[in-house]
Amino acid sequence: MILEPKTLFDKIWDGHVVKQVKDGPDVLYIDRHFIHEVTSPVAFLGLEKRGMKVFRPKNTIATPDHNVPTIDQHLPIKEELSRIQVQALKDNCAKNGIELYGLDHQYHGIVHIIGPELGITQPGMTIVCGDSHTSTHGAFGSIAFGIGTSEVEMVFASQCILQPKPKKMRISVEGKLQKDVTAKDIALYVISKISTSGGTGHFIEFAGSAIRNLTMEGRMTLCNMSIECGARGGMIAPDEETFNYIKGREFAPKGEDWNKKLAIWKQLKSDDNAVFDTEYKYDASDIEPMITYGTNPGMGIGVSGNIPTGENLTGSDRITFDKSLEYMGFKPGDKIKGKKVDYVFIGSCTNGRIEDFRLFANFVKGKKKAASVIAWIVPGSKKVEQQIREEGLVEIFEAAGFALRQPGCSACLAMNDDKIPAGKYSVSTSNRNFEGRQGPGARTMLASPLMAAAAAITGVVSDPREF
Amino acid sequence: MSIEKFQKLVSTVVPLPIENVDTDQIIPARFLKAVERKGFGDNLFRDWRYKKDGTPNPDFVLNNPRYSGQILVAGKNFGSGSSREHAAWAVYDAGFRVVVSSFFADIFKSNVLNNGLLPVQVPDAFLDEIFQIVETDPSAKFEVDLESQTITILKAGISVNFDINPYKKECLLNGYDDIDFLLSLKEEILAFEQA
């Protein structure tokens, strides 16, 4: 009998199905459950009401990241509600025997940064977290996706989740990327092509030579943004790059166990003739440094381009487009280059890894921050912060007029003290430019760390290739 | 434990003809700081519903006395973005039991289903029809029947069918709880872990 060719996604998913519900979702076993302070307390409360404790605490990893301040982390959190949520996480973890990497722990950081950097995230796993950017972990060839709080409670109670199996999409990017084009630009380019709902109902596998040539940091950035086109998640088949990244990390398999795991991981790829429900193919050389001009991540253009005129839009499409540009204070057809920038944010689970800070440092080295710009440089984790210091990047930042902050989600989502004021323009390496995302009235332009660096130096939207 | 049942509803609708309404608009992140599931309804669509000084924005539909009801009708791709279930809680807490759109984001859809709220996906043309009808007649009533999976514009007598996963339909019709179901599979889960 010839076996039907399978996608990587199918292989991992099918291997985790405990039971198929007739006409219903699959009961999917979850290998790793990451939790944070915002989406877990109500799930813990639900569990308590049932008189239960977490079923598999050893497969659960906790860290507070959304609410935390990014300066003076040794002091109590000033804002009361945030302090209560962070304390609730601590209490709930203690009650249930869950390992917590709190603010004072050497492994503290944004949940999607620390999982991979500690070697907790591994190929072939199923990983969930009450956070949509859980898709980040798919960079290792795992099935990782964000869930709601009811589902967090399901995983607490049973280490399983009820999920209908999504459709499969493959996005291939072939060829060589232009100079100064990064994984973030690939992500913004793809979303601008397929829109913020183009991936809905699907799980994406990213493939092609341009993807293979990305570092693990770049792959994480790309998979992180897969939720922004509406997909449940994104993944990339593991290869030598993946294995080299994992090897030797704190929770990576060691010794004989490593050899066994490696043999399994090497099998993790889509079969040659595997069928995807939807396929897109792009040429890497068509992609230039990208930036968004509107209020969803699909509203992106190359830095040399103009804001669309929207003249062909009608009905609610037109209303939505006009509302978006009005919020941003932009006119249809305007050039994006040269637009004023007030704030620059580098960090978040999208671009808060060491490579992002290296890129930024390399660009600003020997230059000076524009006096009009306020810049927040926020490492994704304590380990990233430490690496920044060890590599001497702090000195480069300081000489150029930038200060390094402490790890957290920071200005990505305006849940902590780092908020962009109303009406101000920010070039941000984070993942969402929704109205009010970085603070009520804040105007966000999403871009890569290089684009952020160029904006920080010039005070306007600039093309990093011109430096 | 059980969730609130949903079988049939007849109500007027509240129209929100905006596309790509993301969960940051449904409930901004700064209002996610509760450790209990209550009080989110007051902050539903917070930054559209209130002016900067905290007074209600009279231009926003929830503040418009012409419109009320338990059915929210929104433009396509409703609920994109963050996985925050607080968005579903806010919609529910504000008194809605049905959300109608021509397209829902995945996580939002499963979140509302887990909270006794029914997502009703209709064709674009039908959505436009609803918007047109309620603009001229805000008292127009709609019937949503889960058993037959139909939504009907009563005064026009036009119906369309909507899809729902049969398992989820059973859960909503009967108030069954997912966690009770998962706990009933304990032996199978333990066997899976051993394999």
XYZ file of C-alpha atoms in Angstrom:
662
model
C 0.000 0.000 0.000
C 1.315 3.421 -0.881
C 0.829 5.919 1.907
C -0.785 9.188 0.977
C 1.782 12.000 1.041
C 1.357 14.199 4.095
C 2.235 17.741 4.990
C 4.463 18.473 7.975
C 1.411 19.925 9.667
C -0.613 16.730 9.162
C 2.171 14.555 10.521
C 2.444 16.479 13.776
C -1.294 17.081 14.197
C -2.295 13.486 13.490
C 0.338 12.284 15.937
C -1.298 14.310 18.721
C -4.955 13.384 18.221
C -6.211 11.555 21.321
C -9.684 11.137 19.885
C -11.709 12.331 16.942
C -15.146 13.594 17.916
C -17.751 12.529 15.361
C -18.679 15.565 13.219
C -16.743 17.640 15.699
C -13.301 18.866 16.638
C -10.264 16.730 17.399
C -9.103 16.203 20.956
C -5.541 17.369 20.563
C -2.835 16.595 23.127
C -0.683 19.590 24.056
C 3.031 19.128 24.768
C 3.833 22.593 26.119
C 1.548 25.218 27.598
C 2.942 28.711 28.108
C 0.988 31.062 30.345
C 1.212 34.747 31.279
C -0.547 37.088 33.701
C -3.326 38.458 31.463
C -5.138 35.468 29.982
C -4.620 32.916 32.775
C -6.315 34.226 35.979
C -9.896 33.561 34.869
C -8.872 30.061 33.726
C -7.300 29.349 37.142
C -10.486 30.633 38.766
C -12.597 28.285 36.636
C -10.393 25.369 37.606
C -10.706 26.276 41.264
C -14.506 26.398 40.977
C -14.358 22.816 39.757
C -12.197 21.925 42.731
C -9.336 20.954 40.436
C -5.618 21.587 40.045
C -3.562 21.792 36.869
C -3.321 18.261 35.401
C 0.245 18.499 34.026
C 2.025 21.380 35.777
C 5.431 20.181 34.536
C 4.392 20.885 30.949
C 3.283 24.399 31.878
C 5.679 27.372 31.869
C 4.760 30.801 33.257
C 6.168 34.313 32.945
C 4.649 37.784 33.450
C 5.300 39.935 30.399
C 2.331 42.015 29.156
C 1.847 44.285 32.164
C 5.346 44.719 33.491
C 7.222 48.031 33.497
C 10.477 48.136 31.507
C 12.405 50.304 33.970
C 13.023 49.842 37.697
C 11.807 46.244 37.700
C 13.285 45.760 41.174
C 10.605 48.098 42.580
C 6.982 47.047 43.176
C 4.783 47.584 40.083
C 3.210 51.017 40.555
C -0.048 50.422 38.742
C -2.362 48.538 41.079
C -4.290 46.381 38.601
C -1.089 45.221 36.894
C 0.486 44.445 40.243
C -2.560 42.355 41.236
C -2.462 40.386 37.960
C 1.250 39.652 38.283
C 0.741 38.603 41.913
C -2.201 36.386 40.909
C 0.051 34.579 38.421
C 2.611 34.012 41.165
C -0.008 32.679 43.603
C -1.672 30.463 41.006
C 1.658 28.973 39.926
C 2.637 28.275 43.551
C -0.713 26.569 44.239
C -0.424 24.389 41.152
C 3.287 23.607 41.160
C 4.039 25.506 37.938
C 7.520 26.861 37.237
C 7.355 30.663 37.142
C 10.043 32.842 35.591
C 9.134 36.033 37.446
C 10.644 39.491 37.132
C 13.500 38.532 39.439
C 14.345 35.299 37.593
C 17.284 35.038 35.211
C 15.018 33.414 32.597
C 12.374 36.163 32.684
C 11.146 37.633 29.407
C 8.386 37.714 26.841
C 6.815 34.279 26.754
C 7.536 33.747 23.027
C 11.148 34.811 23.412
C 12.021 32.639 26.413
C 10.444 29.389 25.172
C 12.796 29.118 22.200
C 15.874 30.597 23.874
C 15.662 28.125 26.773
C 15.256 25.163 24.422
C 11.730 24.460 25.712
C 10.318 24.899 22.204
C 11.281 21.885 20.083
C 10.397 20.457 16.673
C 7.336 18.243 16.382
C 5.654 19.599 19.510
C 2.164 20.988 19.984
C 2.397 24.285 21.838
C -0.365 26.647 22.984
C -0.602 29.863 24.957
C -3.362 32.364 25.629
C -1.717 34.752 23.219
C -2.129 34.944 19.471
C 1.611 35.323 18.831
C 2.201 31.769 20.032
C 2.610 31.174 16.299
C 6.249 32.280 16.855
C 7.198 28.790 18.047
C 6.249 27.328 14.669
C 9.683 28.467 13.451
C 10.998 25.230 14.997
C 8.684 22.956 13.052
C 6.101 22.725 15.803
C 2.361 23.327 15.739
C 1.950 26.396 17.909
C -1.112 28.583 18.156
C -2.884 31.105 20.347
C -5.962 30.158 22.351
C -8.642 31.873 24.432
C -8.998 31.671 28.178
C -11.690 28.934 28.063
C -9.174 26.870 26.125
C -6.420 27.690 28.626
C -8.736 26.162 31.230
C -9.227 23.076 29.027
C -5.466 22.565 28.853
C -5.091 23.123 32.601
C -7.786 20.509 33.246
C -6.828 17.852 30.703
C -3.623 18.825 28.824
C -5.861 18.644 25.756
C -7.820 21.066 23.644
C -10.799 20.655 21.340
C -9.828 21.956 17.915
C -11.183 21.527 14.424
C -8.290 20.703 12.113
C -7.422 23.776 10.031
C -6.784 23.756 6.297
C -3.235 23.836 5.018
C -1.555 26.678 3.157
C 1.960 26.846 1.767
C 3.661 30.150 1.156
C 6.901 29.805 -0.778
C 9.405 32.607 -1.122
C 12.165 31.782 -3.571
C 15.370 33.580 -4.427
C 17.658 36.068 -2.787
C 16.472 38.934 -0.600
C 17.674 42.421 -1.504
C 20.100 44.233 0.774
C 18.499 45.455 4.012
C 15.384 43.329 3.520
C 14.624 41.217 6.611
C 12.189 38.534 7.749
C 9.903 41.314 9.011
C 9.705 42.718 5.493
C 8.784 39.281 4.114
C 5.997 39.091 6.703
C 4.613 42.561 5.948
C 4.896 41.901 2.213
C 2.971 38.627 2.399
C 0.236 40.149 4.585
C -0.082 43.123 2.218
C -0.663 40.597 -0.591
C -3.136 38.223 1.061
C -4.746 40.691 3.556
C -5.386 40.308 7.279
C -8.007 37.652 6.636
C -6.308 35.764 3.773
C -4.988 33.038 6.059
C -8.145 32.519 8.105
C -9.006 28.868 8.668
C -5.497 27.810 7.624
C -2.209 26.795 9.116
C 0.719 28.034 7.015
C 3.938 26.272 6.119
C 6.578 28.734 4.924
C 8.947 27.244 2.363
C 11.393 28.148 -0.374
C 15.037 29.162 -0.536
C 14.559 32.635 0.953
C 12.936 31.049 4.011
C 15.604 28.347 4.314
C 18.244 31.078 4.319
C 16.683 32.881 7.276
C 18.276 32.535 10.706
C 16.151 31.108 13.520
C 15.532 34.655 14.753
C 14.223 35.618 11.321
C 12.067 32.505 11.096
C 10.544 33.339 14.478
C 9.722 36.879 13.287
C 7.992 35.496 10.202
C 6.011 32.786 12.019
C 5.120 35.314 14.728
C 3.386 37.503 12.130
C 1.467 34.621 10.520
C -1.482 35.360 12.825
C -1.643 38.843 11.275
C -2.925 37.385 8.008
C -5.577 35.553 10.008
C -3.895 32.124 9.982
C -4.000 29.919 13.078
C -0.246 29.715 12.895
C 2.796 29.355 10.702
C 5.566 26.803 10.655
C 8.884 26.026 8.977
C 10.337 22.539 8.625
C 13.310 22.089 10.955
C 16.812 21.795 9.465
C 20.459 22.063 10.553
C 19.909 25.744 11.389
C 17.147 24.698 13.800
C 19.110 21.857 15.389
C 22.213 24.031 15.868
C 20.082 26.693 17.543
C 18.521 24.255 20.019
C 21.625 22.220 20.857
C 23.082 22.980 24.281
C 20.230 25.217 25.468
C 19.026 24.797 29.074
C 16.072 22.510 28.405
C 17.249 20.953 25.138
C 17.655 17.170 25.120
C 21.141 16.066 26.146
C 23.426 13.087 25.411
C 21.722 9.949 24.088
C 18.342 11.644 24.329
C 19.598 14.341 21.933
C 20.601 11.755 19.340
C 17.221 10.044 19.581
C 15.303 13.300 19.256
C 17.488 14.492 16.397
C 16.765 11.350 14.408
C 13.032 12.012 14.808
C 13.315 15.726 14.062
C 15.149 15.041 10.810
C 12.025 13.270 9.521
C 9.862 16.327 10.066
C 9.076 17.723 6.658
C 6.242 17.737 4.166
C 6.328 14.839 1.711
C 7.236 15.793 -1.852
C 3.754 15.397 -3.262
C 1.844 16.604 -0.219
C -1.234 18.616 -1.133
C -1.988 22.005 0.375
C -5.465 23.547 0.273
C -4.023 26.902 -0.743
C -0.625 27.860 -2.188
C 1.088 31.194 -2.760
C 4.485 31.763 -4.347
C 6.539 34.940 -4.161
C 9.859 36.106 -5.537
C 12.214 37.325 -2.796
C 13.756 39.945 -5.070
C 10.374 41.743 -5.369
C 10.403 42.609 -1.668
C 11.789 45.944 -0.464
C 11.935 47.294 3.093
C 8.274 47.536 4.113
C 6.260 49.883 6.292
C 2.557 50.152 7.122
C 0.533 53.303 6.499
C -2.882 52.239 7.885
C -4.545 50.592 10.847
C -4.129 46.913 10.108
C -0.971 44.969 9.285
C -2.186 44.293 5.736
C -1.915 47.997 4.920
C 1.788 47.860 4.076
C 3.893 49.222 1.204
C 7.538 49.321 0.171
C 9.360 52.320 1.655
C 9.831 53.866 -1.786
C 6.103 53.639 -2.509
C 3.059 55.834 -2.167
C 0.034 55.358 0.055
C -2.699 53.875 -2.172
C -5.330 56.254 -3.498
C -8.136 53.803 -2.715
C -9.996 55.128 -5.762
C -11.239 51.697 -6.810
C -12.751 50.927 -3.415
C -16.502 51.062 -2.842
C -19.027 50.526 -0.041
C -17.766 49.455 3.354
C -14.253 48.889 1.893
C -14.120 52.597 1.114
C -15.492 53.614 4.536
C -12.912 51.397 6.240
C -10.019 52.752 4.125
C -10.992 56.402 4.657
C -11.452 55.872 8.401
C -8.018 54.317 8.588
C -6.208 57.141 6.754
C -8.088 59.743 8.746
C -6.916 58.089 11.957
C -3.348 58.083 10.671
C -3.563 61.678 9.442
C -2.350 60.608 5.977
C -3.694 61.559 2.556
C -4.306 58.992 -0.199
C -1.430 58.953 -2.681
C 1.112 60.563 -0.307
C 4.731 59.369 -0.357
C 5.446 57.430 2.841
C 9.132 58.361 2.860
C 9.763 61.598 4.722
C 6.727 61.283 7.031
C 7.508 62.626 10.479
C 8.311 60.125 13.251
C 7.999 60.970 16.967
C 8.638 57.602 18.602
C 10.637 54.519 17.718
C 10.079 51.181 19.451
C 12.356 48.216 18.976
C 11.353 45.084 20.838
C 8.311 42.762 21.307
C 7.898 39.051 20.564
C 8.213 39.977 16.884
C 11.582 41.748 16.924
C 12.976 41.565 20.461
C 15.712 38.973 19.884
C 19.474 39.498 19.857
C 19.745 39.604 16.079
C 17.268 42.508 15.980
C 19.411 44.543 18.365
C 22.550 43.679 16.413
C 20.930 44.989 13.230
C 19.809 48.125 15.012
C 23.228 48.677 16.632
C 25.046 48.104 13.378
C 22.971 50.814 11.727
C 23.132 53.458 14.475
C 26.829 52.919 15.190
C 28.643 56.234 14.801
C 25.384 58.111 14.132
C 23.196 60.224 16.428
C 19.541 59.807 17.300
C 17.370 62.647 15.968
C 16.695 65.016 18.856
C 12.951 65.019 18.127
C 12.625 61.231 18.471
C 11.901 59.335 21.683
C 13.190 55.776 21.323
C 12.450 52.729 23.446
C 14.947 49.902 23.103
C 13.403 46.938 24.895
C 15.029 43.486 24.970
C 12.690 40.503 24.754
C 14.211 38.748 27.744
C 16.848 38.914 30.473
C 19.069 36.681 28.362
C 18.764 39.014 25.382
C 19.525 41.958 27.679
C 22.602 40.169 28.986
C 23.757 39.344 25.459
C 23.308 42.983 24.417
C 25.591 43.965 27.276
C 28.170 41.231 26.633
C 28.430 42.102 22.949
C 29.049 45.758 23.718
C 25.876 46.929 21.996
C 24.881 49.082 24.986
C 27.924 51.295 24.434
C 26.951 51.711 20.775
C 23.364 52.588 21.752
C 24.476 55.071 24.386
C 27.015 56.772 22.114
C 24.215 57.249 19.576
C 21.836 58.629 22.198
C 19.747 55.520 22.988
C 19.085 53.913 26.386
C 18.419 50.220 26.969
C 15.332 49.265 28.969
C 14.353 46.022 30.755
C 12.457 43.088 29.201
C 8.703 43.024 28.626
C 6.003 43.471 25.985
C 6.391 47.239 26.441
C 4.945 49.557 23.774
C 3.530 46.730 21.656
C 0.155 46.890 23.358
C -0.225 49.777 25.800
C -0.907 47.580 28.831
C 2.053 48.876 30.791
C 3.654 52.293 31.248
C 5.153 52.450 27.736
C 2.395 54.159 25.752
C 2.632 56.355 22.666
C 0.667 59.618 23.201
C -2.406 60.454 21.115
C -1.663 61.789 17.647
C 2.043 60.883 17.758
C 3.681 58.789 15.055
C 5.619 55.694 15.969
C 7.769 53.429 13.836
C 7.467 50.160 15.680
C 9.031 46.719 15.237
C 5.987 45.144 16.898
C 3.145 43.311 15.155
C -0.046 45.395 15.222
C -0.923 48.892 14.058
C -4.565 48.769 15.113
C -6.176 51.999 16.309
C -5.061 52.639 19.870
C -2.838 49.570 19.990
C 0.167 51.524 21.297
C -1.996 53.930 23.310
C -5.283 55.762 22.684
C -4.876 57.832 19.521
C -1.326 56.562 18.836
C -0.390 56.252 15.153
C 1.676 53.149 14.485
C 3.786 52.311 11.445
C 5.068 48.731 11.548
C 8.522 48.028 10.163
C 11.778 46.098 10.604
C 14.525 46.958 13.111
C 16.544 48.498 10.238
C 13.661 50.741 9.195
C 13.208 51.653 12.868
C 16.905 52.513 13.129
C 16.791 54.719 10.024
C 13.711 56.535 11.381
C 15.334 57.018 14.783
C 18.396 58.652 13.208
C 16.585 60.902 10.740
C 13.309 61.620 12.569
C 11.336 60.749 9.433
C 10.419 57.553 7.574
C 13.641 56.695 5.728
C 15.050 54.028 3.442
C 17.892 52.173 5.202
C 19.396 51.287 1.806
C 20.340 54.913 1.254
C 22.822 54.988 4.124
C -20.807 22.482 34.979
C -22.848 23.902 32.143
C -22.841 26.916 29.871
C -25.839 29.087 28.976
C -28.043 27.400 26.383
C -28.851 29.031 23.084
C -31.842 27.883 21.034
C -33.778 30.690 19.385
C -33.728 34.474 19.581
C -35.951 37.192 18.127
C -34.504 40.672 18.448
C -33.721 43.991 16.816
C -30.095 44.511 15.822
C -27.271 46.950 16.477
C -25.415 47.649 13.191
C -21.665 48.317 13.030
C -20.858 48.560 9.300
C -17.081 48.671 9.757
C -14.707 45.995 8.415
C -11.740 44.354 10.138
C -12.895 45.309 13.629
C -9.998 43.925 15.652
C -10.057 42.803 19.275
C -8.149 45.944 20.323
C -11.219 47.932 19.218
C -13.630 45.484 20.853
C -11.754 45.890 24.122
C -8.464 47.808 24.363
C -5.588 46.059 26.156
C -5.583 48.496 29.044
C -8.933 47.054 30.165
C -7.716 43.452 30.379
C -6.417 43.691 33.897
C -9.206 42.035 35.848
C -8.560 38.663 37.472
C -12.255 37.797 37.320
C -14.650 37.560 34.416
C -16.893 40.509 35.033
C -17.499 44.130 34.093
C -16.042 43.979 30.574
C -19.269 45.137 28.888
C -18.783 48.737 30.012
C -15.589 48.899 27.994
C -16.892 47.255 24.822
C -15.668 49.395 21.881
C -14.308 51.766 24.535
C -12.335 54.142 22.316
C -15.131 54.477 19.747
C -17.901 54.656 22.321
C -16.476 57.361 24.554
C -14.766 60.645 23.780
C -11.354 61.485 25.193
C -12.973 63.224 28.172
C -14.878 60.021 29.015
C -18.303 61.242 27.914
C -20.307 59.077 25.473
C -19.642 59.748 21.780
C -23.142 60.435 20.367
C -21.994 59.381 16.878
C -21.279 55.816 17.943
C -24.031 53.267 17.401
C -24.122 51.934 20.982
C -24.959 55.477 22.112
C -27.618 55.962 19.476
C -31.086 55.533 21.027
C -32.453 54.372 17.649
C -30.616 51.081 18.011
C -30.847 48.349 20.606
C -31.105 44.581 20.733
C -29.262 41.362 21.443
C -27.838 40.922 17.934
C -24.665 42.759 16.908
C -24.160 42.997 13.133
C -20.642 43.936 12.025
C -18.655 44.342 8.800
C -16.540 41.500 7.450
C -13.521 40.024 9.267
C -14.817 40.745 12.748
C -12.593 39.911 15.721
C -9.154 39.778 14.104
C -5.980 40.193 16.129
C -5.379 39.229 19.717
C -6.630 35.959 21.239
C -8.030 37.825 24.258
C -11.277 36.110 25.298
C -12.076 39.391 27.056
C -13.391 40.502 23.641
C -16.036 37.762 23.695
C -16.790 38.489 27.355
C -17.248 42.206 26.590
C -19.702 41.522 23.740
C -21.637 39.063 25.918
C -21.544 41.269 28.996
C -22.952 44.181 26.983
C -26.070 42.080 26.405
C -25.478 40.511 22.988
C -26.212 36.826 22.339
C -25.560 36.736 18.573
C -22.858 38.338 16.433
C -23.513 38.496 12.690
C -20.812 39.192 10.095
C -19.787 37.964 6.669
C -16.463 36.714 8.055
C -15.009 36.014 11.504
C -11.428 35.647 12.661
C -10.719 32.086 13.863
C -9.779 32.578 17.498
C -12.577 35.073 18.117
C -15.066 32.618 16.659
C -14.028 29.808 18.983
C -13.923 32.215 21.929
C -17.522 33.375 21.426
C -18.724 29.797 20.992
C -17.103 28.912 24.306
C -19.136 31.644 25.978
C -22.695 30.963 24.863
C -22.556 33.597 22.128
C -23.526 32.518 18.638
C -21.435 33.665 15.646
C -23.610 33.803 12.529
C -21.683 34.038 9.277
C -23.802 35.271 6.361
C -23.024 36.113 2.706
C -21.779 39.655 1.986
C -24.976 40.480 0.084
C -27.169 39.414 3.001
C -25.043 41.480 5.377
C -25.493 44.540 3.142
C -29.227 43.852 3.099
C -29.336 43.856 6.899
C -27.443 47.154 7.045
C -29.823 48.729 4.526
C -32.974 47.503 6.251
C -31.994 48.650 9.742
C -30.814 52.013 8.495
C -34.355 52.829 7.398
C -36.115 50.782 10.067
C -34.211 50.246 13.330
C -37.235 48.378 14.755
C -36.896 45.594 12.162
C -36.816 42.239 13.936
C -34.613 39.270 13.160
C -34.954 35.659 14.167
C -31.948 33.470 14.796
C -32.778 29.774 15.121
C -29.895 27.494 16.011
C -31.745 24.203 15.510
C -32.519 24.981 11.856
C -29.348 27.118 11.480
C -31.238 30.033 9.958
C -31.329 33.775 10.351
C -34.498 35.492 9.116
C -35.285 39.129 8.416
C -38.868 38.829 9.688
C -40.452 41.802 7.902
C -38.975 40.811 4.554
C -39.404 37.108 5.162
C -35.884 36.432 3.836
C -33.790 33.706 5.457
C -30.297 32.387 5.028
C -28.648 29.366 6.559
C -25.441 29.531 8.540
C -22.798 26.940 9.330
C -21.831 25.700 12.744
C -19.760 22.745 13.799
C -22.267 19.986 14.789
C -20.445 19.339 18.070
C -20.574 23.023 19.024
C -24.222 23.179 18.013
C -25.047 20.342 20.417
C -23.096 22.071 23.170
C -24.955 25.366 22.704
C -28.402 23.818 22.315
C -27.966 21.792 25.486
C -25.560 23.930 27.508
C -22.859 21.221 27.492
C -19.455 22.181 28.762
C -16.217 21.312 26.902
C -14.225 20.691 30.034
C -16.714 18.141 31.360
C -16.358 16.392 28.029
C -12.543 16.432 28.154
C -12.546 15.176 31.749
C -14.712 12.250 30.646
C -11.832 11.219 28.362
C -9.307 10.891 31.159
C -8.537 7.209 30.518
C -7.920 7.885 26.837
C -5.670 10.836 27.631
C -3.632 8.759 30.078
C -3.342 5.981 27.502
C -2.151 8.522 24.914
C 0.534 9.762 27.296
C 1.753 6.189 27.840
C 1.949 5.374 24.132
